[in-house]
Structures are given as C-alpha cells and as structure tokens.
PDB file of C-alpha atoms in Angstrom:
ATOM      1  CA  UNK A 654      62.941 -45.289 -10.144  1.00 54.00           C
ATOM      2  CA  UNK A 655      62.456 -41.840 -10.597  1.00 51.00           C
ATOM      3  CA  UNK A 656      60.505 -42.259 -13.965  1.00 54.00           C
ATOM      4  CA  UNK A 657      58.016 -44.015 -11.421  1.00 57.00           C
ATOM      5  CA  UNK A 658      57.808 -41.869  -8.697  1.00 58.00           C
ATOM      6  CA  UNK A 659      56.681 -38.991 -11.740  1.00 60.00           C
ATOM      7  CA  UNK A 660      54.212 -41.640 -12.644  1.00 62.00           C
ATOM      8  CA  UNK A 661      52.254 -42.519  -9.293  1.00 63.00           C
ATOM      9  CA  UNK A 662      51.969 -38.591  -8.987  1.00 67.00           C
ATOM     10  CA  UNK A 663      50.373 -38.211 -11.916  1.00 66.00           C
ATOM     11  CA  UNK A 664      48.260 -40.965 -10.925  1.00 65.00           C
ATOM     12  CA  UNK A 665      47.255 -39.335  -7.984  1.00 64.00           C
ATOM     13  CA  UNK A 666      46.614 -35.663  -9.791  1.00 64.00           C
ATOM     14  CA  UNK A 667      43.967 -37.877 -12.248  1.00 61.00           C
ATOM     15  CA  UNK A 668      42.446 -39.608  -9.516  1.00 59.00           C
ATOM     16  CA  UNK A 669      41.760 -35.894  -7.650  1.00 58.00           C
ATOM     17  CA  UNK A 670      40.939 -34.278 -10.200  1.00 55.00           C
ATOM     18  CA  UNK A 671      37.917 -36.813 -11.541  1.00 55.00           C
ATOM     19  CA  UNK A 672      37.166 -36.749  -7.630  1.00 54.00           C
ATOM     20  CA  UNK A 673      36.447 -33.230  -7.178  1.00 50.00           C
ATOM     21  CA  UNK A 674      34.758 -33.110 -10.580  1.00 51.00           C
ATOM     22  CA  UNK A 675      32.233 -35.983  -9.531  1.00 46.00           C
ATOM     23  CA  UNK A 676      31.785 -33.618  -6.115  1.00 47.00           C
ATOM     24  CA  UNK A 677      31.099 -30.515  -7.917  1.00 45.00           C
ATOM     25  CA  UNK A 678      28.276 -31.775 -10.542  1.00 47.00           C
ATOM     26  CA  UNK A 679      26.467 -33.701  -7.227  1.00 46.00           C
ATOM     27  CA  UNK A 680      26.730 -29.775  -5.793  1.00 47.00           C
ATOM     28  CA  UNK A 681      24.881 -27.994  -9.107  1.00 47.00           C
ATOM     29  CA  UNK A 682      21.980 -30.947  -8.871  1.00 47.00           C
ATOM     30  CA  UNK A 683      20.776 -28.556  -5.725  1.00 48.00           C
ATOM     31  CA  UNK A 684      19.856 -24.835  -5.947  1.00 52.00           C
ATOM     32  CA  UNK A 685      22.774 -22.428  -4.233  1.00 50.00           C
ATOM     33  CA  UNK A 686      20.639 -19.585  -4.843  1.00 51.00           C
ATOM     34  CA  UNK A 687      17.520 -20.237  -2.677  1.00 51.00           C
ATOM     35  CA  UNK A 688      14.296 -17.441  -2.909  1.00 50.00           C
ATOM     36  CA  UNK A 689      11.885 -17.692  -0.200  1.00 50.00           C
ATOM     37  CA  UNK A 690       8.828 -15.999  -2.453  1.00 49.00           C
ATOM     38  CA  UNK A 691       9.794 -16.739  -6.065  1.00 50.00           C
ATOM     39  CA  UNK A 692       7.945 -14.985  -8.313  1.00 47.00           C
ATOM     40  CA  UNK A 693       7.472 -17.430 -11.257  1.00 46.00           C
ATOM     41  CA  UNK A 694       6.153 -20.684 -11.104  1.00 47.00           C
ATOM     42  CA  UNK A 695       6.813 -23.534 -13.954  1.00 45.00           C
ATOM     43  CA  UNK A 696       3.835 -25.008 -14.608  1.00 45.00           C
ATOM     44  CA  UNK A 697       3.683 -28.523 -15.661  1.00 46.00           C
ATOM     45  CA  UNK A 698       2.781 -27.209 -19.434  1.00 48.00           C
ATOM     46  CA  UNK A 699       5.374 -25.469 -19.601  1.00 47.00           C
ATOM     47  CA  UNK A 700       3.673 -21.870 -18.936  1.00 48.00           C
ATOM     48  CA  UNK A 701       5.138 -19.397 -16.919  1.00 46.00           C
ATOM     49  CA  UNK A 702       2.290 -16.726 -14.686  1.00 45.00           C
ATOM     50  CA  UNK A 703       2.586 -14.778 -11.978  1.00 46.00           C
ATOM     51  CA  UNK A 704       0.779 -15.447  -8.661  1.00 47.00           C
ATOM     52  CA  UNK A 705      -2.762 -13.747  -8.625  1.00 47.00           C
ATOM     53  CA  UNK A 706      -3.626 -12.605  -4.804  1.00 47.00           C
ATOM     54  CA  UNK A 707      -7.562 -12.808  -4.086  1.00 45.00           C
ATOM     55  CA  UNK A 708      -7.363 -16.775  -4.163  1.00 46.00           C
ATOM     56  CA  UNK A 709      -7.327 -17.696  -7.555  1.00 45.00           C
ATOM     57  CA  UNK A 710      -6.209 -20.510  -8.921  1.00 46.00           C
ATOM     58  CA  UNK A 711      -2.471 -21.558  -9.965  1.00 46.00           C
ATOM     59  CA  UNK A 712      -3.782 -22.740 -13.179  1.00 48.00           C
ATOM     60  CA  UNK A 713      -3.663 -20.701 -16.545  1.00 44.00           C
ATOM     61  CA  UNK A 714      -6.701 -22.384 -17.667  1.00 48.00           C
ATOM     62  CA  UNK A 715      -8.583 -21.691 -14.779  1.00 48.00           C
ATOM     63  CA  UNK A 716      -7.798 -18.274 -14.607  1.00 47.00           C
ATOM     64  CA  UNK A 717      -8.813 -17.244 -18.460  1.00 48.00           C
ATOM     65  CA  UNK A 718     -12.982 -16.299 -18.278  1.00 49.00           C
ATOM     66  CA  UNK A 719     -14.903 -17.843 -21.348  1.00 51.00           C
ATOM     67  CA  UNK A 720     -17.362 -15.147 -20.194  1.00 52.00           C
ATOM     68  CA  UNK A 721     -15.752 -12.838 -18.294  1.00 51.00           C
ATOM     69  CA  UNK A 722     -19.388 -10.438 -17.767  1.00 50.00           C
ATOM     70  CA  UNK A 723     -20.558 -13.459 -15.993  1.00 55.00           C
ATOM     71  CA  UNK A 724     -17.766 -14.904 -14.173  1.00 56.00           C
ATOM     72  CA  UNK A 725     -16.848 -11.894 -12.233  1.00 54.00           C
ATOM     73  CA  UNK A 726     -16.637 -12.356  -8.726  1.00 58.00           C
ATOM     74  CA  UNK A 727     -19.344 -11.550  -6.665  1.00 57.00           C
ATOM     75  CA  UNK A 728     -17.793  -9.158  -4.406  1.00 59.00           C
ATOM     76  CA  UNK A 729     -16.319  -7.015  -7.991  1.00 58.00           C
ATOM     77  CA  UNK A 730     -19.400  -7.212  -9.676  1.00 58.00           C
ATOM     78  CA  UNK A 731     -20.937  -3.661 -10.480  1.00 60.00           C
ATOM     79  CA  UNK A 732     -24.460  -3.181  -9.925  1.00 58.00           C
ATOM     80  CA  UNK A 733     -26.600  -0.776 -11.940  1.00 55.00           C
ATOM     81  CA  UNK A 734     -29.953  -0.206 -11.236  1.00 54.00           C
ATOM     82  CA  UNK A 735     -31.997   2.006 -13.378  1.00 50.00           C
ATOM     83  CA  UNK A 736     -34.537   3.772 -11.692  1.00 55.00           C
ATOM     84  CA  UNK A 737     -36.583   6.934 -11.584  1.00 53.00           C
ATOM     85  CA  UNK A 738     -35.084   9.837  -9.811  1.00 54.00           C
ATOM     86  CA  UNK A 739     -38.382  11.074  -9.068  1.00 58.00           C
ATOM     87  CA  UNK A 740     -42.243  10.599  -9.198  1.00 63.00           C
ATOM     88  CA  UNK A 741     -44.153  11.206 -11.914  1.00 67.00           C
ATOM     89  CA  UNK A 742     -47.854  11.697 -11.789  1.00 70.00           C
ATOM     90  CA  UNK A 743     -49.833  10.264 -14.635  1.00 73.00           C
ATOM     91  CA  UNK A 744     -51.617  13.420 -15.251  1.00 72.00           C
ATOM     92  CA  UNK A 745     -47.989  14.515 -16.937  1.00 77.00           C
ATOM     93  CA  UNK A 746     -48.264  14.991 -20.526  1.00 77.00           C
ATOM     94  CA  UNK A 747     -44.137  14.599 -20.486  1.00 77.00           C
ATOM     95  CA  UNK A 748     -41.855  12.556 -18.640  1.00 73.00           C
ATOM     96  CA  UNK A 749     -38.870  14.346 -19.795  1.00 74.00           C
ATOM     97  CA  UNK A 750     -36.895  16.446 -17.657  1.00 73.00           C
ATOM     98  CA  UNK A 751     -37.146  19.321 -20.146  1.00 77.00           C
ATOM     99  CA  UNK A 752     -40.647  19.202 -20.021  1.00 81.00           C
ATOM    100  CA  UNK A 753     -41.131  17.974 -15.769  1.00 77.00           C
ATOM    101  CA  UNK A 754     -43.832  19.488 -14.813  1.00 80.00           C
ATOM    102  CA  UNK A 755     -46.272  20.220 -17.491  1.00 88.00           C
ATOM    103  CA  UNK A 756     -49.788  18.357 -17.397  1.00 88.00           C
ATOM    104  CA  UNK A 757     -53.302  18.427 -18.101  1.00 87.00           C
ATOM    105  CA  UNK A 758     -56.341  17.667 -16.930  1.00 87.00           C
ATOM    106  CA  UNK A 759     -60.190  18.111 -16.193  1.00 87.00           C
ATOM    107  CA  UNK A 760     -63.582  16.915 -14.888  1.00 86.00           C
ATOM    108  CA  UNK A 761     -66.209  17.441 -12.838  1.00 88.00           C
ATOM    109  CA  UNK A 762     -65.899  18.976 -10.138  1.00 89.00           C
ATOM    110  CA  UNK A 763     -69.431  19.129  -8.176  1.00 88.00           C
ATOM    111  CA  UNK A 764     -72.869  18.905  -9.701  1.00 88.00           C
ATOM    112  CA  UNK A 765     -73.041  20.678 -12.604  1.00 90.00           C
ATOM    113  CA  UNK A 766     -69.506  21.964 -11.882  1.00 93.00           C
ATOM    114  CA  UNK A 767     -66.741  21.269 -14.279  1.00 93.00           C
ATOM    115  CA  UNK A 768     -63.246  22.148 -14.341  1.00 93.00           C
ATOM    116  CA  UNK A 769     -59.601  21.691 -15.919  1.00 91.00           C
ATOM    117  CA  UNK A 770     -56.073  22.938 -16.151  1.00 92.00           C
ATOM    118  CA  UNK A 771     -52.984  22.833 -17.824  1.00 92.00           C
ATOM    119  CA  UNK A 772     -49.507  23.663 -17.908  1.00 91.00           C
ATOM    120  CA  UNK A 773     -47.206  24.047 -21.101  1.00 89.00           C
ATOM    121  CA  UNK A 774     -43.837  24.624 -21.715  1.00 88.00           C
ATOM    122  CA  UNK A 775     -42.589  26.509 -25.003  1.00 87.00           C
ATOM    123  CA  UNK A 776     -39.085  25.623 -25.560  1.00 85.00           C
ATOM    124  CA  UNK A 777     -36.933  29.122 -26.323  1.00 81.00           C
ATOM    125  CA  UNK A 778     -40.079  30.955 -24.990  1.00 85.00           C
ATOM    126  CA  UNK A 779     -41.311  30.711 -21.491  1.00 88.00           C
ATOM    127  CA  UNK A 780     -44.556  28.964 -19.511  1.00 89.00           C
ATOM    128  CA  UNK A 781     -48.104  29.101 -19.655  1.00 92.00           C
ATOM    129  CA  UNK A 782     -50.126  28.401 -16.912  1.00 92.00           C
ATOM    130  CA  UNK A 783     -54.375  27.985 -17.928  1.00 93.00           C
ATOM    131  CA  UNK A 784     -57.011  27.121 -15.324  1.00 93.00           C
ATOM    132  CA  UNK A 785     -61.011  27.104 -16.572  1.00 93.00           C
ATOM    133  CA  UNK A 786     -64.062  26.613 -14.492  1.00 94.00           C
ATOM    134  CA  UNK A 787     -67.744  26.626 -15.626  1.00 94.00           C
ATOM    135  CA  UNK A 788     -70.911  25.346 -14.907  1.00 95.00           C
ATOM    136  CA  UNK A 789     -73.425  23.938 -17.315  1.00 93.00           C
ATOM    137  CA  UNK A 790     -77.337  23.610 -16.205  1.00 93.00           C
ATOM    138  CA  UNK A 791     -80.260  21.840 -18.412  1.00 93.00           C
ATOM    139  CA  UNK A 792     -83.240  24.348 -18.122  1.00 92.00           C
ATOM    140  CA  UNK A 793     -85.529  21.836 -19.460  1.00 91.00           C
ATOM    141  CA  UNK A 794     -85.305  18.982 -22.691  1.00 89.00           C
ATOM    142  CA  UNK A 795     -84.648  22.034 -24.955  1.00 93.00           C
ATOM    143  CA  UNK A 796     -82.696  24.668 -23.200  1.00 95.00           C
ATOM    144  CA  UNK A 797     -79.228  24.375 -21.777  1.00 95.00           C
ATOM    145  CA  UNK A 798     -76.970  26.903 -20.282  1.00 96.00           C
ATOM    146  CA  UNK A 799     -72.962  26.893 -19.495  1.00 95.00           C
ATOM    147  CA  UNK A 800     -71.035  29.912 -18.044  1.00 96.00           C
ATOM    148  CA  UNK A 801     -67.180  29.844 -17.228  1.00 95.00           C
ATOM    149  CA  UNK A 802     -64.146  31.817 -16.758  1.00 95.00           C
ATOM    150  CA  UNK A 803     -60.730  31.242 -18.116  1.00 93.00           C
ATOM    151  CA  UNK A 804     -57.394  32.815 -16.442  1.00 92.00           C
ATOM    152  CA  UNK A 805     -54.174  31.887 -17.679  1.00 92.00           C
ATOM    153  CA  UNK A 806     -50.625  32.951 -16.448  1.00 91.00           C
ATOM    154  CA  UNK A 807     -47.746  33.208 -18.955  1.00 90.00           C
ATOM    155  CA  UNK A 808     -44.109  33.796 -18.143  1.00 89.00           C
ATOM    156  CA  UNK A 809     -41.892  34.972 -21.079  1.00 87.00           C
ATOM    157  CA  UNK A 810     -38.577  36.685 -21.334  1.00 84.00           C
ATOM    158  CA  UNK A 811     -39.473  40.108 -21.435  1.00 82.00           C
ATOM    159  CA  UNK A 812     -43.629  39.767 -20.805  1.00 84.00           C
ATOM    160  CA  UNK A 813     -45.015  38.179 -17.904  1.00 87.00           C
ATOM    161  CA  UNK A 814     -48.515  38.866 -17.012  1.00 88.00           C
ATOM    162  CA  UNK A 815     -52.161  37.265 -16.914  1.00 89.00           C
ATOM    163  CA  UNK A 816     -55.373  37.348 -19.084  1.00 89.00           C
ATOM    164  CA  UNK A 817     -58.552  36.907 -17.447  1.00 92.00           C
ATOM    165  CA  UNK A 818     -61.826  36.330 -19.916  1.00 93.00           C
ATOM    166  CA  UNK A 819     -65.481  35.397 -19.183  1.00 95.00           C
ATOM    167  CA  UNK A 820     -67.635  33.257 -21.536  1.00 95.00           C
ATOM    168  CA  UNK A 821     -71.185  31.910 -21.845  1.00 96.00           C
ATOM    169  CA  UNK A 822     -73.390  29.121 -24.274  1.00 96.00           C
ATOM    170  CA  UNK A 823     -76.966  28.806 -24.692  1.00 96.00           C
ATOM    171  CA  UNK A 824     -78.163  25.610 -26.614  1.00 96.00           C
ATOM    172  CA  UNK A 825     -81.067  24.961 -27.961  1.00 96.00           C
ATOM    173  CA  UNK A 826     -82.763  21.574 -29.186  1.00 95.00           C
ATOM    174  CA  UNK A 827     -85.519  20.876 -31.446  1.00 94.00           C
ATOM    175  CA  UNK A 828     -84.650  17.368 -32.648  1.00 92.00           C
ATOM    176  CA  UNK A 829     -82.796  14.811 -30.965  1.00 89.00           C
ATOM    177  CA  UNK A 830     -79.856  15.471 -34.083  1.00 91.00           C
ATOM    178  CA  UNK A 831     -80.453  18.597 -34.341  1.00 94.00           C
ATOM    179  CA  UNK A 832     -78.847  21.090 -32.268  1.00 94.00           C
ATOM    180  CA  UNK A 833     -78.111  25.668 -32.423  1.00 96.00           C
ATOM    181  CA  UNK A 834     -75.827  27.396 -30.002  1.00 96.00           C
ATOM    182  CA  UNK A 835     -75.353  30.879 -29.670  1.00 96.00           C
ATOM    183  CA  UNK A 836     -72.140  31.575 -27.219  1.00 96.00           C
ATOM    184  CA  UNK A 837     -69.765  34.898 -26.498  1.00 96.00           C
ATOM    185  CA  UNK A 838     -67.078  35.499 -24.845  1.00 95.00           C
ATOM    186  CA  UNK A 839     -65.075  38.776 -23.178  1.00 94.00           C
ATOM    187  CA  UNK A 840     -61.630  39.446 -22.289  1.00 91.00           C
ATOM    188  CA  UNK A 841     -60.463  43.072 -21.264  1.00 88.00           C
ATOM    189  CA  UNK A 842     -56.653  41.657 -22.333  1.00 79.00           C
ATOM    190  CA  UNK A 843     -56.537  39.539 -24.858  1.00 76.00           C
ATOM    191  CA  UNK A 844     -53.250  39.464 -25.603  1.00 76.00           C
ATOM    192  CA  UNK A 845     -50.984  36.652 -27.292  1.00 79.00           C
ATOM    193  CA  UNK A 846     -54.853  35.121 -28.369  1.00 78.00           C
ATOM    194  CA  UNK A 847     -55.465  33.312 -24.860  1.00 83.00           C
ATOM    195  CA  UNK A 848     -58.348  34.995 -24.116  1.00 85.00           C
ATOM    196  CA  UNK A 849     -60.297  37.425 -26.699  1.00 87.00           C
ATOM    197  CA  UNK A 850     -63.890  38.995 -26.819  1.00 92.00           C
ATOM    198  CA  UNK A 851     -66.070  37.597 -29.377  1.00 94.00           C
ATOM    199  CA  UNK A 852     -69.644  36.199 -30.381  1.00 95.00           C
ATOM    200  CA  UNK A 853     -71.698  34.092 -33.046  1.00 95.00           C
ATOM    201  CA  UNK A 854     -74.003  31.183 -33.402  1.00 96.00           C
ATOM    202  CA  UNK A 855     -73.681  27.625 -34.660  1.00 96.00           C
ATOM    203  CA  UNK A 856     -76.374  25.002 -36.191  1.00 96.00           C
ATOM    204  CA  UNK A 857     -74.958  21.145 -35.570  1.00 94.00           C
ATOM    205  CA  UNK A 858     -76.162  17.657 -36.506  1.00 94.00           C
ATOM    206  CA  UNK A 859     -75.309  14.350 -35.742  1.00 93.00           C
ATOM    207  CA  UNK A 860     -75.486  12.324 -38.831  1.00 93.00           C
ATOM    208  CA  UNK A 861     -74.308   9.319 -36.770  1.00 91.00           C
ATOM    209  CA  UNK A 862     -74.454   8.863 -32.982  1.00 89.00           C
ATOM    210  CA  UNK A 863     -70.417   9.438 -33.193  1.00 90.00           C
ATOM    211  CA  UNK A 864     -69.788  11.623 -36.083  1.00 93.00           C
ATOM    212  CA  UNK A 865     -71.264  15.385 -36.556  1.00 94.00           C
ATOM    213  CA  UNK A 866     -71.134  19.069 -38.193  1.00 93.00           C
ATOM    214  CA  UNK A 867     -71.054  22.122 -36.290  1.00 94.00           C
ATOM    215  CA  UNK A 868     -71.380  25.260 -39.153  1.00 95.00           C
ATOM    216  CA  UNK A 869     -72.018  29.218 -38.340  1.00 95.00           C
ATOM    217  CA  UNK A 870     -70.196  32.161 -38.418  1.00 94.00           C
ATOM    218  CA  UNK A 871     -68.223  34.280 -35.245  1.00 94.00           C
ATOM    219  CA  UNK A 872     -67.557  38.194 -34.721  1.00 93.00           C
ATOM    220  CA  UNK A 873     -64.183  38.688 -32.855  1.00 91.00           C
ATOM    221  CA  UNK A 874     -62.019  41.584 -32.188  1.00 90.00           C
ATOM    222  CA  UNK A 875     -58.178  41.790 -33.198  1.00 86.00           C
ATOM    223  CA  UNK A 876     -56.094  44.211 -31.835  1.00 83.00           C
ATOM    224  CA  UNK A 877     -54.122  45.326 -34.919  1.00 84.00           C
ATOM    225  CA  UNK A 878     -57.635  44.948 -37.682  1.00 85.00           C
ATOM    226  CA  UNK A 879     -60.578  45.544 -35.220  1.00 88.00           C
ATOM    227  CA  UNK A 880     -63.512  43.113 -35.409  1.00 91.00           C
ATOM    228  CA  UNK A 881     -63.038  40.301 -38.219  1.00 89.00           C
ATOM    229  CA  UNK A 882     -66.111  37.975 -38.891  1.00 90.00           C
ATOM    230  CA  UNK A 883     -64.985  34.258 -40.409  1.00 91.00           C
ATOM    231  CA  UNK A 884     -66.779  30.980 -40.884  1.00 93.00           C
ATOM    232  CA  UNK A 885     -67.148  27.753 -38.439  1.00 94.00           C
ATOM    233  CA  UNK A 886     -66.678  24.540 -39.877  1.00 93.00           C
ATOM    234  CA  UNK A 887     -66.205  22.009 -37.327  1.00 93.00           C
ATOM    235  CA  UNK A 888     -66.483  18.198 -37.919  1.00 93.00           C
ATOM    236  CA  UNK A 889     -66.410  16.224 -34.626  1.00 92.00           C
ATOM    237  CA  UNK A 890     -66.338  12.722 -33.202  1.00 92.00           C
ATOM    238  CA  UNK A 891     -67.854  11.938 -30.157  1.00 88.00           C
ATOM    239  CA  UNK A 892     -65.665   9.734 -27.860  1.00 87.00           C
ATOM    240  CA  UNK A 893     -67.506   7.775 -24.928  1.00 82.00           C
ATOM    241  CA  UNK A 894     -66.482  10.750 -22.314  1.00 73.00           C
ATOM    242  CA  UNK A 895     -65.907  13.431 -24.803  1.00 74.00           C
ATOM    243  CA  UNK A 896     -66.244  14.981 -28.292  1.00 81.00           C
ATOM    244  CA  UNK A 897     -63.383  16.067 -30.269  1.00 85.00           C
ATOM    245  CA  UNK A 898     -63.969  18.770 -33.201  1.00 88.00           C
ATOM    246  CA  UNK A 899     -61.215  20.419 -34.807  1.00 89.00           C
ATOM    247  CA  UNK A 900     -62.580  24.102 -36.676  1.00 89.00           C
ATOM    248  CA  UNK A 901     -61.349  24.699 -40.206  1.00 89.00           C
ATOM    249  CA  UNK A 902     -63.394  27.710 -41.583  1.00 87.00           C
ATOM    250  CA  UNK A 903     -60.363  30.298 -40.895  1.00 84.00           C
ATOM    251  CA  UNK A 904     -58.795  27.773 -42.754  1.00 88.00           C
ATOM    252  CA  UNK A 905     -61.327  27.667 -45.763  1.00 86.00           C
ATOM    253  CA  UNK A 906     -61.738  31.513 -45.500  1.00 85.00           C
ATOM    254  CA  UNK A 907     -58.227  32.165 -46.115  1.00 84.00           C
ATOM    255  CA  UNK A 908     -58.442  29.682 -48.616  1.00 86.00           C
ATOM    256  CA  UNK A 909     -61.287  31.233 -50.760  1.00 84.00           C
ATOM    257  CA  UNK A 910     -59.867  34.615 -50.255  1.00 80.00           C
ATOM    258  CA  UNK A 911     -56.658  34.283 -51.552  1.00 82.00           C
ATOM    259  CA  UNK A 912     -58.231  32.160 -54.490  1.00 82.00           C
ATOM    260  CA  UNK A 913     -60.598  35.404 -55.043  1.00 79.00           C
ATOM    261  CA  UNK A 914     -57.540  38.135 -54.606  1.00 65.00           C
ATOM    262  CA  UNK A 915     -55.414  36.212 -57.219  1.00 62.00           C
ATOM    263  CA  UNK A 916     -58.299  35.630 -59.939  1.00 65.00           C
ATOM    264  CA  UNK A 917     -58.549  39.604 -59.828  1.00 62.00           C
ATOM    265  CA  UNK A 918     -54.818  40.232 -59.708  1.00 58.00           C
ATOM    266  CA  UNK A 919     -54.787  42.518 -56.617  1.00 54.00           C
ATOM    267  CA  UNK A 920     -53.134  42.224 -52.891  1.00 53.00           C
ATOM    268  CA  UNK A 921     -54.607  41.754 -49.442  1.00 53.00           C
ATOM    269  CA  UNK A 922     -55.895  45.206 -47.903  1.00 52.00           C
ATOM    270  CA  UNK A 923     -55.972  45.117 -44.401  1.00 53.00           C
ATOM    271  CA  UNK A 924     -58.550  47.812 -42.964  1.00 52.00           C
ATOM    272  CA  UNK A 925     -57.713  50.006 -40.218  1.00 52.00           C
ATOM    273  CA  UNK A 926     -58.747  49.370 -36.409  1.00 51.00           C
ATOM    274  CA  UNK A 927     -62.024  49.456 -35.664  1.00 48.00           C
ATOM    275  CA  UNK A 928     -64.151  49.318 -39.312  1.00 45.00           C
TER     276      UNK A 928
END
C-alpha cells in the first residue's frame, strides 16, 4: 500500500513536469522581447541592411547603382555649368586671364583716314599701350602721299612714360609693278625703340600680283652709336585686305659683317656717338 501511494506520486511529478515543458516551448514560439523600430530586417535571401530614409527601396538589389553617375536622384544631382565669367570682345588677341585685356586692331576710319591700336602685355615687365593715325591721299596715278603719328604709353617697374613720333611716305609709280618710296620719320624720345628718327628710300616690284620685293637702304639714329645706315630687304605677300612683309637686311648686314670681321681676324668696333 504504501509502495503505491510512492508510485501514483511519481506519476503525477512525470505527468507535471512533461506538462509545463509542453507550456514553455509553445511560450519561446512567440517573441518576449518585442522592438517597436527594429533596426535589421531579414530579407528573404538571407541578407541583412539597414533601413535607408529618403524612400528607397527594402531591397539590396534595388538599392546597388549599376551606374551610380546616372542614377542619382534628381534632387542630389550636382550641376556644373561651365561658363564664361566675363565678355570677351573678339578684337582680343588673348582670352586668358593673364593676358585680359590686350587687343589689336585697325581700319579706316574716314576717307582717306586710317587708324589702329594695340595693347600688349610683357609678362615680368609691364604694359604697352600704341595708338597710330595717318592719312594717305593719291595726288594723281603716280604720286601718293601718307602722313601719321604714333604715341605709345608703356608702364614698367621703374620707367613709365610716353614716346610720341611723327612720320611721312611719298610713293612714286612709273609702271604698274614697279613702285619707289622715300619715307622718314622723327621722334624727340625714342626710347626702348618705339618710336625713333630716321630716313631712306625703297625700289619694290611685284613679280606676281601676290608676291613682291621691297630693297633700299635707311639712316637712323641710336642713342648709344649715333646714326647707323643698314640695308632693306623685305619680301611681302599681299593678302586680299593687306600686305604682309617681314625686313631681313639688319639681319643680312649682321650676317655679312661678322663673316667679314672673322675672315680678317679682328673684333667689332663700335664708333662713338654721333660719327
């Protein structure tokens, strides 16, 4: 009797104790810890992201840009526009903003009136300013005339100042390809070479109707050697609004006379001022 009464209450202990385990795994199927904003989400693949604010998608796929330059939203997309940051006329010769400001140009002004100007920037130097006028006339189908003044403003780290010079052409044609000018010029300041005081004569021809030869010879004065007299040589090409010769016979002179001073075996000897 009493071996029984031990047996039903181990019965019983069994019996509660596979009760309260069957109540306790039903518990653990449900969350006890409950999170109003989680911050991970399981993804049916497996992957784990956090949630991107701005409305994008959920999906790790959708959120990973095959080209992210053009799949930028509109409202982050950068916008770079290049433009000018100011006008620039064509007469310019530069459009860099070391050089802003420099140009050149020239034509007629009036009848018979011509004109044309410039402005130049030497880097490490200063500015030069140059303005010319002059007026050409045709006396008859032989005789022409041109007269003109120059003036040109520099600006240079220890030298600023003006030159003013005055020059004149008289051209005379026999032939319709043949051609002689005698021309001077006169500059009370000739300084730096903008302006100087000098005078000669030329003979051209036009062995084409584009391509010519202007030869003669010129009298100038420099400042350190007095007057020096050198050789023209200038080939030109005649363009259909102007004519473009470039003079090499100071060129050629120097040429020839250093040829001359090293067959003899001497040095240059410069004469002084004013012989």
């Amino acid at each position: 009797m009493k071996n029984m009464k031990w047996g039903n209450i181990m019965l019983l202990s069994l019996f509660y104790l596979s009760c309260a385990e069957l109540y306790a795994q039903e518990n653990m199927k449900v969350n006890s810890i409950k999170q109003e904003k989680d911050s991970l989400k399981i993804l049916s693949e497996g992957a784990v992201v956090s949630p991107q604010p701005g409305g994008y998608a959920t999906d790790f796929k959708e959120n990973t840009l095959s080209d992210p330059v053009n799949e930028i939203p509109d409202e982050q997309r950068i916008e770079i526009k290049l433009r000018k940051p100011f006008y620039i006329p064509p007469y310019y010769t530069n459009p860099s903003p070391r050089f802003y400001g420099d140009y050149a140009t020239g034509g007629q002004i009036l009848s018979n009136f011509y004109g044309s100007g410039m402005q130049e920037t030497l880097p490490g130097l200063g500015r030069v300013n140059q303005a010319s006028f002059f007026y050409r006339y045709d006396l008859n189908d032989y005789f022409s005339i041109q007269a003109g003044v120059d003036a040109v403003k520099y600006n240079f780290p220890k030298s600023v100042g003006q030159s003013l010079g005055v020059s004149g052409i008289v051209t005379y044609r026999p032939a319709d390809r043949l051609h002689i000018n005698v021309f001077g010029s006169y500059s009370p300041d000739n300084r730096y070479g903008f302006n100087r005081s000098a005078f000669g004569a030329t003979v051209g021809y036009d062995f084409t109707d584009r391509f010519g030869m202007e030869v003669g010879a010129q009298r100038y004065y420099d400042p350190q050697r007095g007057w020096q007299t050198v050789p023209i040589v200038t080939p030109y090409y005649k363009f259909n609004k102007f004519d473009l010769g470039i003079d090499v016979g100071g060129i050629l002179y120097e040429v020839l006379r250093s040829v001359i001073i090293d067959k003899r075996g001497g040095s240059p000897v410069i004469m002084p001022p004013g012989r």
